[in-house]
Coordinates of C-alpha atoms in Angstrom, one line a residue:
X1084 CA -12.1 20.5 55.3
X1085 CA -12.3 18.0 52.4
X1086 CA -10.3 14.8 52.8
X1087 CA -7.5 14.9 50.2
X1088 CA -7.2 11.1 50.3
X1089 CA -10.1 9.6 48.3
X1090 CA -10.9 6.0 47.8
X1091 CA -11.1 4.6 44.3
X1092 CA -14.9 4.3 44.6
X1093 CA -15.2 7.9 45.7
X1094 CA -13.1 9.0 42.7
X1095 CA -15.2 6.8 40.4
X1096 CA -18.5 8.4 41.5
X1097 CA -17.1 11.9 41.4
X1098 CA -15.9 11.3 37.8
X1099 CA -19.3 9.7 36.9
X1100 CA -21.2 12.7 38.3
X1101 CA -19.0 15.1 36.2
X1102 CA -19.6 12.9 33.2
X1103 CA -23.4 13.1 33.4
X1104 CA -23.3 16.8 34.4
X1105 CA -21.6 17.4 31.1
X1106 CA -24.3 15.4 29.3
X1107 CA -27.0 17.6 30.7
X1108 CA -25.3 20.6 29.2
X1109 CA -24.3 19.0 25.9
X1110 CA -23.3 21.7 23.5
X1111 CA -20.4 21.0 21.1
X1112 CA -17.8 22.1 23.7
X1113 CA -19.4 20.0 26.4
X1114 CA -19.5 17.0 24.2
X1115 CA -15.7 17.2 23.5
X1116 CA -15.0 17.5 27.2
X1117 CA -17.2 14.6 28.1
X1118 CA -15.9 12.4 25.2
X1119 CA -12.4 13.2 26.5
X1120 CA -13.3 11.9 29.9
X1121 CA -14.7 8.7 28.4
X1122 CA -11.7 8.3 26.1
X1123 CA -9.3 8.8 29.0
X1124 CA -10.9 5.9 30.9
X1125 CA -10.9 3.7 27.8
X1126 CA -7.2 4.5 27.2
X1127 CA -6.5 3.7 30.9
X1128 CA -8.0 0.3 30.4
X1129 CA -5.8 -0.3 27.4
X1130 CA -8.9 -0.5 25.1
X1131 CA -8.0 1.9 22.2
X1132 CA -9.1 1.0 18.7
X1133 CA -6.0 -0.2 16.8
X1134 CA -7.0 1.2 13.5
X1135 CA -9.3 4.1 12.4
X1136 CA -12.0 2.9 10.0
X1137 CA -11.4 5.9 7.7
X1138 CA -7.9 4.6 6.8
X1139 CA -9.2 1.6 4.8
X1140 CA -11.1 2.2 1.6
X1141 CA -11.0 -1.0 -0.4
X1142 CA -13.2 0.5 -3.2
X1143 CA -10.8 3.3 -3.9
X1144 CA -7.8 1.0 -3.6
X1145 CA -9.2 -1.1 -6.4
X1146 CA -10.2 1.8 -8.6
X1147 CA -14.0 1.9 -7.8
X1148 CA -14.2 5.3 -6.3
X1149 CA -17.4 5.7 -4.2
X1150 CA -20.0 8.1 -5.4
X1151 CA -20.7 9.0 -1.8
X1152 CA -20.5 7.5 1.7
X1153 CA -22.6 7.5 4.8
X1154 CA -21.8 6.2 8.3
X1155 CA -23.9 4.5 10.9
X1156 CA -24.3 4.1 14.7
X1157 CA -26.7 1.4 15.8
X1158 CA -28.1 -0.5 18.8
X1159 CA -26.9 1.7 21.6
X1160 CA -29.5 0.3 24.2
X1161 CA -29.2 3.3 26.5
X1162 CA -30.4 3.1 30.1
X1163 CA -31.1 6.2 32.1
X1164 CA -27.9 7.6 33.4
X1165 CA -28.7 6.9 37.0
X1166 CA -28.6 3.2 36.2
X1167 CA -25.9 2.6 33.7
X1168 CA -23.2 4.8 32.1
X1169 CA -21.3 2.0 30.2
X1170 CA -23.5 2.2 27.1
X1171 CA -23.4 6.0 27.2
X1172 CA -19.7 5.9 27.0
X1173 CA -20.0 3.6 24.0
X1174 CA -22.3 5.8 22.0
X1175 CA -20.0 8.8 22.8
X1176 CA -17.1 6.8 21.4
X1177 CA -19.1 6.1 18.2
X1178 CA -20.1 9.8 17.8
X1179 CA -16.5 10.7 18.2
X1180 CA -15.6 8.2 15.5
X1181 CA -18.0 9.5 12.9
X1182 CA -17.2 13.1 13.7
X1183 CA -13.5 12.4 13.1
X1184 CA -14.1 11.1 9.6
X1185 CA -12.4 13.3 6.9
X1186 CA -14.1 13.8 4.6
X1187 CA -17.3 13.8 6.5
X1188 CA -20.0 11.3 5.4
X1189 CA -23.0 12.7 3.6
X1190 CA -25.2 11.6 6.5
X1191 CA -25.2 9.2 9.5
X1192 CA -27.8 6.5 9.9
X1193 CA -29.0 5.6 13.4
X1194 CA -30.0 1.9 13.1
X1195 CA -32.5 1.5 15.9
X1196 CA -32.6 0.5 19.6
X1197 CA -31.5 3.8 20.8
X1198 CA -33.1 2.9 24.2
X1199 CA -33.2 -0.3 26.2
X1200 CA -36.7 -0.1 27.5
X1201 CA -38.2 2.8 25.5
X1202 CA -38.4 5.1 28.5
X1203 CA -38.4 8.9 28.2
X1204 CA -35.2 9.3 30.0
X1205 CA -33.4 6.8 27.7
X1206 CA -34.7 8.2 24.4
X1207 CA -34.2 11.9 25.4
X1208 CA -30.6 11.1 26.5
X1209 CA -29.9 9.5 23.2
X1210 CA -31.5 12.3 21.3
X1211 CA -29.4 14.8 23.2
X1212 CA -26.2 12.9 22.4
X1213 CA -27.0 12.5 18.7
X1214 CA -27.3 16.3 18.4
X1215 CA -23.5 16.4 18.6
X1216 CA -23.1 14.4 15.3
X1217 CA -21.7 16.8 12.7
X1218 CA -23.4 15.2 9.7
X1219 CA -27.2 15.1 9.2
X1220 CA -28.9 12.1 11.0
X1221 CA -31.4 9.7 9.5
X1222 CA -33.2 7.9 12.3
X1223 CA -34.6 4.3 12.3
X1224 CA -36.7 2.8 15.1
X1225 CA -36.0 -0.5 16.9
X1226 CA -38.2 -2.6 19.0
X1227 CA -36.6 -1.4 22.3
X1228 CA -37.7 2.1 21.3
X1229 CA -41.2 1.2 20.4
X1230 CA -43.2 -1.2 22.6
X1231 CA -43.4 0.8 25.8
X1232 CA -45.7 3.5 24.3
X1233 CA -46.0 2.0 20.8
X1234 CA -43.8 4.7 19.3
X1235 CA -45.5 7.8 20.7
X1236 CA -42.4 9.5 22.1
X1237 CA -40.3 8.3 19.1
X1238 CA -42.7 10.2 16.8
X1239 CA -42.5 13.3 19.0
X1240 CA -38.7 13.3 19.0
X1241 CA -37.8 12.0 15.5
X1242 CA -40.9 12.0 13.3
X1243 CA -42.5 9.2 11.3
X1244 CA -41.0 5.7 11.7
X1245 CA -41.1 5.0 8.0
X1246 CA -40.2 7.5 5.2
X1247 CA -38.2 7.8 2.0
X1248 CA -35.8 10.2 0.5
X1249 CA -33.6 10.6 -2.6
X1250 CA -29.9 11.4 -2.5
X1251 CA -27.4 11.6 -5.4
X1252 CA -29.4 9.4 -7.7
X1253 CA -30.2 6.7 -5.1
X1254 CA -33.7 6.1 -3.6
X1255 CA -33.6 5.4 0.2
X1256 CA -36.4 3.8 2.1
X1257 CA -36.6 3.6 5.9
X1258 CA -39.0 0.9 7.2
X1259 CA -40.4 0.1 10.7
X1260 CA -39.9 -3.6 10.5
X1261 CA -40.4 -4.4 14.2
X1262 CA -44.2 -4.5 14.3
X1263 CA -45.8 -7.4 16.0
X1264 CA -49.2 -9.0 16.2
X1265 CA -51.0 -8.1 19.5
X1266 CA -50.0 -10.6 22.2
X1267 CA -50.6 -8.2 25.1
X1268 CA -54.3 -7.2 25.1
X1269 CA -55.8 -10.6 25.8
X1270 CA -53.1 -11.2 28.5
X1271 CA -53.9 -7.8 30.1
X1272 CA -50.2 -6.8 30.1
X1273 CA -49.0 -3.4 31.3
X1274 CA -47.0 -1.3 28.8
X1275 CA -43.8 -2.1 30.7
X1276 CA -44.6 -5.9 30.9
X1277 CA -45.1 -5.7 27.1
X1278 CA -41.8 -3.9 26.6
X1279 CA -39.8 -6.3 28.8
X1280 CA -41.2 -9.3 26.9
X1281 CA -40.2 -7.8 23.5
X1282 CA -36.8 -6.9 25.0
X1283 CA -36.1 -10.5 25.7
X1284 CA -34.3 -12.1 22.8
X1285 CA -35.8 -15.5 23.1
X1286 CA -39.1 -14.8 24.8
X1287 CA -41.7 -17.1 23.2
X1288 CA -44.7 -15.0 24.2
X1289 CA -44.1 -12.3 21.7
X1290 CA -44.9 -12.5 18.0
X1291 CA -42.3 -12.4 15.2
X1292 CA -41.4 -9.1 13.7
X1293 CA -43.2 -7.9 10.5
X1294 CA -43.4 -4.9 8.3
X1295 CA -47.2 -5.4 8.0
X1296 CA -49.7 -5.1 5.2
X1297 CA -50.3 -1.4 5.5
X1298 CA -46.6 -0.6 5.4
X1299 CA -46.0 -3.0 2.5
X1300 CA -48.7 -1.1 0.5
X1301 CA -47.0 2.2 1.4
X1302 CA -43.7 0.7 0.2
X1303 CA -45.2 -0.4 -3.1
X1304 CA -46.8 3.0 -3.6
X1305 CA -43.5 4.8 -2.8
X1306 CA -41.5 2.7 -5.2
X1307 CA -44.1 3.0 -8.0
X1308 CA -42.5 6.4 -8.8
X1309 CA -39.0 5.1 -8.9
X1310 CA -37.4 3.8 -12.2
X1311 CA -36.4 0.1 -12.1
X1312 CA -32.8 1.1 -12.9
X1313 CA -32.5 3.5 -9.9
X1314 CA -30.5 2.0 -7.1
X1315 CA -32.6 1.4 -4.0
X1316 CA -31.2 1.2 -0.5
X1317 CA -33.5 0.0 2.3
X1318 CA -33.0 0.5 6.0
X1319 CA -34.8 -1.9 8.3
X1320 CA -34.0 -2.7 11.9
X1321 CA -34.7 -6.4 11.7
X1322 CA -33.2 -8.4 8.8
X1323 CA -35.5 -8.6 5.9
X1324 CA -35.0 -12.3 5.6
X1325 CA -35.6 -15.3 7.9
X1326 CA -32.4 -16.0 9.8
X1327 CA -33.3 -17.6 13.2
X1328 CA -36.8 -17.5 14.4
X1329 CA -36.3 -18.4 18.1
X1330 CA -34.3 -15.3 18.7
X1331 CA -36.5 -13.1 16.4
X1332 CA -33.6 -12.6 14.0
X1333 CA -36.5 -12.8 11.6
X1334 CA -39.1 -10.8 9.7
X1335 CA -42.3 -12.8 9.2
X1336 CA -43.3 -11.1 5.9
X1337 CA -39.8 -10.8 4.6
X1338 CA -40.7 -12.8 1.4
X1339 CA -43.5 -10.3 0.6
X1340 CA -41.2 -7.4 1.1
X1341 CA -38.5 -9.0 -1.1
X1342 CA -41.1 -9.5 -3.8
X1343 CA -41.8 -5.8 -3.8
X1344 CA -38.1 -5.0 -4.2
X1345 CA -37.4 -7.7 -6.8
X1346 CA -38.2 -5.7 -9.9
X1347 CA -35.5 -3.2 -9.1
X1348 CA -32.1 -3.9 -10.6
X1349 CA -29.8 -2.9 -7.7
X1350 CA -31.2 -3.2 -4.1
X1351 CA -29.3 -3.2 -0.8
X1352 CA -30.8 -3.7 2.6
X1353 CA -28.9 -2.4 5.7
X1354 CA -30.3 -3.8 9.0
X1355 CA -29.5 -3.7 12.7
X1356 CA -30.8 -5.9 15.6
X1357 CA -28.4 -8.8 15.2
X1358 CA -25.3 -6.9 16.5
X1359 CA -22.9 -8.8 14.3
X1360 CA -21.1 -8.9 10.9
X1361 CA -23.7 -10.4 8.7
X1362 CA -23.9 -10.7 4.9
X1363 CA -26.5 -12.2 2.6
X1364 CA -27.7 -12.2 -1.0
X1365 CA -31.2 -13.3 -2.1
X1366 CA -31.8 -12.8 -5.8
X1367 CA -31.0 -9.2 -6.7
X1368 CA -30.9 -8.0 -3.1
X1369 CA -27.7 -7.6 -1.0
X1370 CA -28.0 -7.6 2.8
X1371 CA -25.6 -6.2 5.4
X1372 CA -25.9 -6.2 9.2
X1373 CA -24.7 -3.5 11.5
X1374 CA -22.6 -3.7 14.6
X1375 CA -23.9 -2.6 18.0
X1376 CA -22.1 -0.1 20.3
X1377 CA -23.6 -2.0 23.3
X1378 CA -22.7 -5.7 23.0
X1379 CA -22.3 -8.4 20.2
X1380 CA -24.8 -11.2 20.0
X1381 CA -23.4 -14.7 19.3
X1382 CA -24.2 -16.2 15.9
X1383 CA -27.3 -18.3 15.9
X1384 CA -26.9 -22.1 16.1
X1385 CA -28.5 -22.4 12.6
X1386 CA -29.7 -20.4 9.7
X1387 CA -26.5 -18.3 9.2
X1388 CA -26.4 -17.1 5.6
X1389 CA -23.8 -18.9 3.6
X1390 CA -22.1 -15.7 2.5
X1391 CA -21.5 -14.5 6.0
X1392 CA -17.8 -14.8 7.0
X1393 CA -18.3 -14.6 10.8
X1394 CA -16.2 -12.2 12.8
X1395 CA -13.9 -13.5 15.5
X1396 CA -15.8 -14.4 18.7
X1397 CA -15.8 -11.6 21.2
X1398 CA -13.8 -11.5 24.4
X1399 CA -16.4 -11.7 27.1
X1400 CA -14.2 -9.7 29.5
X1401 CA -13.9 -6.7 27.2
X1402 CA -16.6 -4.0 26.9
X1403 CA -15.8 -3.0 23.4
X1404 CA -14.6 -6.2 21.7
X1405 CA -17.0 -7.2 18.9
X1406 CA -18.8 -3.8 19.1
X1407 CA -18.4 -0.8 16.8
X1408 CA -19.9 1.3 14.0
X1409 CA -19.1 1.7 10.4
X1410 CA -19.5 3.2 6.9
X1411 CA -21.2 2.4 3.7
X1412 CA -19.6 3.5 0.4
X1413 CA -22.1 3.8 -2.4
X1414 CA -20.3 3.1 -5.6
X1415 CA -21.0 4.7 -9.0
X1416 CA -22.8 1.5 -9.9
X1417 CA -25.3 2.1 -7.1
X1418 CA -24.1 -1.0 -5.2
X1419 CA -22.6 -0.8 -1.7
X1420 CA -19.3 -1.7 0.0
X1421 CA -19.9 -2.1 3.7
X1422 CA -17.1 -1.3 6.1
X1423 CA -17.3 -2.7 9.7
X1424 CA -15.3 -0.6 12.2
X1425 CA -14.8 -3.2 14.8
X1426 CA -13.4 -1.6 18.0
X1427 CA -10.1 -3.2 19.1
X1428 CA -9.8 -5.0 15.8
X1429 CA -8.8 -4.2 12.2
X1430 CA -11.8 -3.0 10.1
X1431 CA -13.4 -5.5 7.7
X1432 CA -14.9 -4.5 4.4
X1433 CA -17.6 -6.7 2.7
X1434 CA -17.6 -5.6 -0.9
X1435 CA -20.5 -5.5 -3.3
X1436 CA -18.4 -7.7 -5.7
X1437 CA -18.2 -10.4 -3.0
X1438 CA -22.0 -10.6 -2.6
X1439 CA -22.6 -10.2 -6.4
X1440 CA -20.2 -13.0 -7.3
X1441 CA -21.8 -15.4 -4.8
X1442 CA -18.6 -15.3 -2.7
X1443 CA -16.1 -16.0 -5.5
X1444 CA -14.4 -12.6 -5.4
X1445 CA -13.1 -10.2 -2.8
X1446 CA -13.8 -12.5 0.2
X1447 CA -13.4 -10.9 3.7
X1448 CA -10.8 -12.5 6.0
X1449 CA -11.7 -15.7 7.7
X1450 CA -11.9 -15.6 11.5
X1451 CA -9.0 -16.9 13.6
X1452 CA -11.3 -17.4 16.6
X1453 CA -14.5 -19.0 15.3
X1454 CA -17.8 -18.5 17.1
X1455 CA -18.8 -21.1 19.7

């Protein structure tokens, strides 16, 4: 006869087993049930998002109706479910967010670092969860997905790591910006040793990220067929500028990539990796960072772009504070308004006019709790 009095720990593990059993059978109905379990726990902890990010549309409010919108989920850093379910609950929360958008976005960008250590169980779990996104998915690889097997499983699951497509008069380019020079062969490192070195934010053994000569040539060839007046939006995991080298918030050949993009009148780069609200403008190129669903990184001690209005520092005792997802509104002009859906906070929009004016117009709200 089962004991009707269960400890909190027993109840937790029973709930956790039901959670992952649902993931293994993840059709649409199972997703809604599992997401409900996750949401119930979040509500019980008092961690509901105060504002839906579809309620704030600054562009429309000021008469600049978007041509179309796309959403994003990024930097989920999934472990295998037997090790950690916290980050699984976070990606489910993000999927629920984008599926609730009305109208639906034209597509959803996944911004890289689906996995934590690039293992098959991590990547396949992420791929299974992302099947529940209603809108079409555009995938981008991150370093945590790549350096265990050098992208072999990623290619099997999601296809080529760099590609381009056209959508409603805009040319999109997806780059693999997390390549590194070989630091592992001479040291005789195992694949997992290599992966763990790259996964360390400030590990000095690894190289800095780069797009690489071969991919830069591919980019040049791809853009050769695009008119200079066509808006171009580039997705890269690492920022395509040099922010802070010790943490690899950096792309070594960023200057060369920017030179390829310079002839085009309207260029926007959307990047992941830094897990924070980040804004920059270099010449004709606007840059926007993406939030992580897993954790927020602190701002670097130097190198922060002058146009970045930092978000409030995160509460270290809250799983979701400083995390989130978001939406990009592509305006009729081809420029982009970037909306950050910060969980547990009001959304923040960084407008194209703010970056284009050098910060003189439409400034985002200043933080009340500055970063340390």
